[in-house]
Amino acid sequence: MPVPLTDKFRRPITDLRISITDRCNYRCVYCRTGNEGALYGDLPFADYLRMARVFVSLGIKKVRITGGEPLLRNGVIEFVRELSKLRDIDGEPIEIALTTNGHLLADMAKPLKDAGLRRVTVSMDAVDPERFARITRVPNGYDNVLAGIRASRQAGLWPVKVNCVLMRGFNEDQIIPFGMFAREEAVTVRFIEFMPLEEDRKWSPNTVIALDEILQRMAEYRPLVEIPHQRSETARRYCFDDGIGEIGIIAPVSHPFCGHCSRIRVTSDGKIRTCLFSVWDHDLHELMRRGASDEDLADFIRGVVEKKEERHHIGEPDFVPASRTMVHIGG
Ligand code: SAM
């Protein structure tokens, strides 16, 4: 029985995120510049599949497909189907999840589910079409995303999670409308604190709507009751006092959870990143290109995991911006 992947702080690494492109059809204000274009390119699916297979043989139990916008890549459904054949070190099927802006999801939700996708997270930062357009800098996207959320629910990709990054001056007044949305649409809405990972370098502590403020604002609508959550879960979980509607808050800035981080990432160009805020990455694909065996790749991955950072330093005087922004890492 192989020893599960663990870093030097004894954190089990069980959760792999693979970015399959750093192209995106949205230009969200907290993520992208207004410009088009990918910086790093992407790889054939067979390469991501091989990487995933080696990671899974080392102890990964969950693979999340992300980007850029992953649904822009032709072949993503077949990729899910191939991933779904992988078994973890306990012989169980791995859990496959997807993070998407939902723009192309309505027609793909059912085929993705049939191919083996277990869960979907849709990013949506306003429940008002005009505000949505101001944040995404794309006209008329709102209806597509709403249709994508509904199609996912219908396809059985349950529970559908809706991620909303809150940024002061853009959408803090959407907190209560999102509370209503969670109840009406039977989805889990998760608010995310804005992190300094955007291309435009707009972040300052002032722009962050932190956990306490979110709770305070939501309490003006209805009381929330905290639900116990697992320590490795990124979100603190709440339901409304009548049991209808779940809210999550992901608070990496005000309440960091690095001590329980179980995640590792592969970028669209095949580099391993041990932390969103890493100032370097590790070129797994270059090794593959040079003809490395699966054993060589496994050794390399184990060595890289050893180097996983203890924590991020957001808001501290010694904070050094990450060497890539979110769209080029894969959130
Ligand atoms: N295109 C897909 C999407 O929109 O969900 C997947 C990639 S996107 C980079 C992944 C997640 O990162 C999204 O939920 C997005 O809202 C979040 N994100 C992007 N920039 C962020 C930032 N600066 N702070 C916090 N979350 C961010």
XYZ file of C-alpha atoms and ligand atoms in Angstrom:
358
model
C 0.000 0.000 0.000
C 1.659 3.334 -1.049
C 2.181 6.018 1.615
C -0.350 8.803 0.908
C 1.049 12.122 -0.273
C 1.813 14.313 2.749
C 3.791 17.540 2.978
C 6.410 18.440 5.553
C 3.759 20.029 7.780
C 1.952 16.645 7.794
C -0.931 17.913 5.697
C -2.377 15.099 3.540
C -2.566 16.237 -0.086
C -5.729 14.711 -1.531
C -7.121 17.409 -3.793
C -5.736 18.173 -7.278
C -6.866 21.087 -9.421
C -6.008 20.930 -13.098
C -6.336 23.998 -15.267
C -7.004 22.933 -18.865
C -6.715 26.400 -20.383
C -5.886 29.922 -19.251
C -8.204 31.411 -21.876
C -11.422 32.909 -20.577
C -14.503 34.399 -22.246
C -15.199 36.613 -19.199
C -13.089 39.485 -17.911
C -14.229 39.724 -14.303
C -12.959 42.870 -12.591
C -11.450 40.949 -9.641
C -9.558 38.554 -11.929
C -8.749 39.721 -15.443
C -7.666 42.872 -17.182
C -9.989 44.091 -19.889
C -7.681 42.465 -22.464
C -8.223 39.262 -24.388
C -5.826 36.426 -24.521
C -4.078 33.582 -22.785
C -0.480 33.866 -21.627
C 0.665 30.285 -21.222
C -1.295 28.015 -23.579
C -2.457 24.500 -22.881
C -1.583 20.828 -23.397
C -3.219 17.816 -25.055
C -5.732 16.106 -22.737
C -3.625 12.942 -22.818
C -0.895 14.834 -20.935
C -3.257 16.065 -18.194
C -4.649 12.549 -17.959
C -1.229 11.047 -17.450
C -0.416 13.633 -14.787
C -3.740 12.970 -13.047
C -3.090 9.221 -13.134
C 0.291 9.629 -11.435
C -1.099 12.050 -8.833
C -3.990 9.680 -8.099
C -1.564 6.771 -7.659
C 0.072 8.870 -4.935
C -3.083 9.575 -2.909
C -5.168 12.206 -4.697
C -8.886 11.501 -4.216
C -10.509 14.477 -5.853
C -9.743 16.181 -9.161
C -11.236 19.577 -9.953
C -11.103 20.783 -13.563
C -10.679 24.525 -13.848
C -9.113 27.304 -15.917
C -9.314 29.979 -17.419
C -12.707 28.835 -18.545
C -12.563 25.024 -18.861
C -15.707 24.701 -20.981
C -13.969 26.597 -23.790
C -11.884 23.484 -24.487
C -13.262 21.013 -26.998
C -12.931 17.512 -25.638
C -13.598 18.345 -21.996
C -16.467 15.837 -21.787
C -14.265 13.027 -23.061
C -11.579 14.135 -20.587
C -14.082 13.761 -17.726
C -15.016 10.307 -19.030
C -11.364 9.200 -19.002
C -10.733 10.704 -15.556
C -13.758 8.899 -14.184
C -12.033 5.564 -14.897
C -9.283 6.350 -12.352
C -9.371 4.650 -8.961
C -7.757 6.116 -5.857
C -5.284 4.244 -3.641
C -8.199 2.681 -1.762
C -9.700 1.406 -5.012
C -12.558 3.926 -4.962
C -13.571 6.102 -7.942
C -12.074 9.577 -7.649
C -14.425 12.527 -7.226
C -14.462 14.766 -10.303
C -15.597 18.371 -9.966
C -15.610 21.386 -12.273
C -15.375 25.134 -11.714
C -16.878 27.199 -14.527
C -18.329 30.611 -15.219
C -21.401 28.731 -16.475
C -21.680 30.611 -19.766
C -21.624 27.396 -21.848
C -22.952 25.063 -19.194
C -26.648 24.778 -20.065
C -26.062 22.351 -22.954
C -23.111 20.590 -21.334
C -24.365 19.844 -17.818
C -26.108 16.579 -18.691
C -23.329 15.188 -20.956
C -20.778 16.111 -18.267
C -22.802 14.335 -15.602
C -23.209 11.292 -17.867
C -19.451 11.269 -18.448
C -18.808 11.018 -14.710
C -18.730 14.573 -13.348
C -19.856 14.528 -9.722
C -20.143 18.223 -8.831
C -20.089 21.672 -10.375
C -19.268 25.094 -8.981
C -20.518 28.050 -10.999
C -19.053 31.521 -10.518
C -21.650 34.272 -10.436
C -21.057 37.617 -8.792
C -24.441 39.334 -9.001
C -28.061 38.253 -9.251
C -28.907 41.274 -11.334
C -28.176 41.173 -15.104
C -26.808 44.730 -15.329
C -24.537 44.400 -12.348
C -23.443 41.015 -13.658
C -22.416 42.637 -16.948
C -20.496 45.384 -15.136
C -18.470 42.815 -13.178
C -17.863 40.274 -15.955
C -17.447 42.955 -18.646
C -19.542 40.755 -20.954
C -23.017 41.811 -22.090
C -25.924 39.375 -21.815
C -24.138 36.601 -19.924
C -26.511 36.473 -16.987
C -29.268 34.416 -18.617
C -26.777 31.838 -19.880
C -25.302 31.370 -16.426
C -28.686 31.076 -14.766
C -29.687 28.483 -17.376
C -26.408 26.637 -16.691
C -27.120 26.531 -12.956
C -30.634 25.226 -13.523
C -29.490 22.628 -16.074
C -26.837 21.392 -13.618
C -29.406 20.933 -10.897
C -31.679 19.120 -13.298
C -28.843 16.870 -14.443
C -28.266 15.797 -10.835
C -24.980 17.657 -10.286
C -26.108 18.198 -6.751
C -25.543 20.309 -4.692
C -24.793 23.035 -7.228
C -22.458 25.577 -5.661
C -22.472 29.186 -6.761
C -19.296 31.165 -5.989
C -19.516 34.922 -5.559
C -16.366 36.984 -5.077
C -17.285 40.106 -3.132
C -15.428 43.308 -3.891
C -16.187 46.625 -2.233
C -17.764 49.095 -4.608
C -18.980 46.369 -6.964
C -21.318 43.903 -5.326
C -21.537 44.117 -1.527
C -25.208 45.034 -1.921
C -25.758 41.611 -3.538
C -25.305 39.712 -0.254
C -28.981 39.620 0.718
C -30.213 39.045 -2.864
C -27.852 36.054 -2.984
C -29.367 34.797 0.292
C -32.770 34.859 -1.415
C -31.295 33.263 -4.532
C -29.870 30.345 -2.511
C -33.319 29.669 -1.103
C -35.265 30.100 -4.321
C -32.896 28.180 -6.597
C -31.920 25.475 -4.071
C -28.205 26.073 -4.555
C -25.372 26.625 -2.085
C -24.113 30.189 -2.450
C -20.527 30.687 -1.322
C -19.103 34.140 -0.818
C -15.342 34.390 -1.394
C -13.138 37.090 0.078
C -11.287 38.940 -2.674
C -7.609 37.869 -2.763
C -4.661 39.719 -4.304
C -4.495 37.474 -7.381
C -5.985 39.772 -9.993
C -4.210 40.974 -13.122
C -5.020 44.626 -12.512
C -3.549 44.853 -8.995
C -6.619 46.536 -7.538
C -6.505 44.692 -4.227
C -6.120 46.526 -0.935
C -7.413 45.446 2.488
C -10.171 47.981 2.005
C -11.585 46.218 -1.063
C -12.195 42.975 0.867
C -15.668 42.254 2.237
C -14.713 40.004 5.122
C -16.582 37.144 6.770
C -17.874 39.194 9.728
C -19.328 41.865 7.463
C -21.025 39.235 5.281
C -22.603 37.609 8.326
C -23.744 40.962 9.684
C -25.379 41.971 6.420
C -27.070 38.598 5.941
C -28.445 38.716 9.500
C -30.433 41.812 8.464
C -32.336 39.468 6.150
C -32.609 36.269 8.235
C -30.597 34.643 11.024
C -27.990 32.108 9.943
C -27.033 28.991 11.890
C -23.524 27.583 11.479
C -23.289 23.984 10.174
C -20.254 21.942 11.326
C -17.693 21.637 8.521
C -14.627 19.473 7.955
C -11.351 21.200 8.726
C -9.983 20.721 5.218
C -13.117 22.322 3.703
C -12.451 25.816 2.428
C -15.898 27.175 3.313
C -17.533 27.834 6.633
C -21.106 26.651 6.209
C -24.393 28.165 7.369
C -28.080 27.563 6.812
C -30.961 29.924 7.477
C -32.864 29.490 10.719
C -35.763 27.720 8.969
C -33.395 25.209 7.347
C -33.989 26.504 3.804
C -30.948 27.670 1.843
C -27.250 27.063 2.454
C -24.600 29.767 2.490
C -20.833 29.243 2.601
C -18.124 31.773 3.282
C -14.592 31.229 2.021
C -12.453 33.575 4.060
C -8.783 33.081 3.145
C -7.973 36.703 4.009
C -9.674 37.219 7.377
C -9.650 33.566 8.553
C -6.881 31.703 6.668
C -7.200 27.916 6.513
C -3.679 27.121 5.248
C -3.048 24.802 8.213
C -5.568 22.367 6.731
C -4.839 22.896 3.041
C -5.060 19.635 1.101
C -4.683 21.172 -2.366
C -2.145 21.121 -5.151
C -2.514 22.589 -8.623
C -1.360 21.924 -12.175
C -1.436 24.915 -14.510
C -2.642 24.705 -18.109
C 0.979 24.533 -19.283
C 1.792 21.660 -16.951
C 3.504 23.347 -14.001
C 2.807 22.260 -10.430
C 1.901 24.991 -7.958
C 1.913 24.174 -4.285
C 0.030 27.311 -3.180
C -2.061 29.975 -4.926
C 0.519 32.448 -3.640
C 3.637 30.548 -4.707
C 6.349 32.691 -6.206
C 7.626 29.763 -8.269
C 6.256 26.692 -9.990
C 7.620 23.262 -10.907
C 7.722 22.092 -14.509
C 6.144 18.632 -14.593
C 5.428 18.811 -18.303
C 9.057 19.510 -19.200
C 9.969 16.290 -17.432
C 7.345 14.400 -19.447
C 8.609 15.964 -22.641
C 12.081 14.642 -21.863
C 10.718 11.077 -21.658
C 10.416 10.604 -17.882
C 8.756 7.400 -16.661
C 5.722 7.422 -14.354
C 8.099 6.559 -11.497
C 10.221 9.633 -12.312
C 7.100 11.794 -12.346
C 5.956 10.358 -9.018
C 9.368 11.082 -7.440
C 9.289 14.631 -8.789
C 5.767 15.195 -7.423
C 6.734 13.863 -3.993
C 9.712 16.248 -3.936
C 7.578 19.210 -4.957
C 4.913 18.456 -2.333
C 7.694 18.539 0.292
C 8.190 22.188 -0.627
C 4.558 23.241 -0.107
C 4.446 26.594 1.657
C 3.263 26.694 5.249
C 0.837 29.584 4.675
C 0.141 32.696 2.639
C 1.158 36.181 3.769
C -1.746 38.275 2.454
C -1.873 41.699 4.086
C 1.501 41.272 5.852
C 4.441 43.630 5.244
C 6.490 40.768 3.734
C 3.752 39.780 1.225
C 5.210 39.053 -2.209
C 2.635 38.824 -5.029
C 2.252 35.377 -6.575
C 4.225 34.727 -9.752
C 0.946 34.191 -11.671
C -2.534 35.632 -11.360
C -5.636 33.500 -10.715
C -6.705 33.087 -14.333
C -3.248 31.662 -15.174
C -3.149 29.365 -12.141
C -6.639 27.863 -12.030
C -8.726 28.638 -8.975
N -13.591 30.397 -15.307
C -13.981 29.581 -14.204
C -14.874 30.335 -13.255
O -15.200 31.489 -13.546
O -15.271 29.766 -12.240
C -12.834 28.916 -13.460
C -11.614 29.718 -13.174
S -11.819 31.021 -11.999
C -10.176 31.670 -11.988
C -11.978 30.130 -10.487
C -12.538 30.874 -9.308
O -11.610 31.845 -8.866
C -13.830 31.602 -9.571
O -14.819 31.214 -8.638
C -13.452 33.045 -9.394
O -14.524 33.787 -8.955
C -12.320 32.948 -8.398
N -11.423 34.119 -8.387
C -10.802 34.690 -9.427
N -10.052 35.745 -9.033
C -10.196 35.833 -7.689
C -9.664 36.700 -6.689
N -8.825 37.697 -7.011
N -10.038 36.492 -5.406
C -10.873 35.476 -5.083
N -11.389 34.618 -5.980
C -11.067 34.789 -7.262
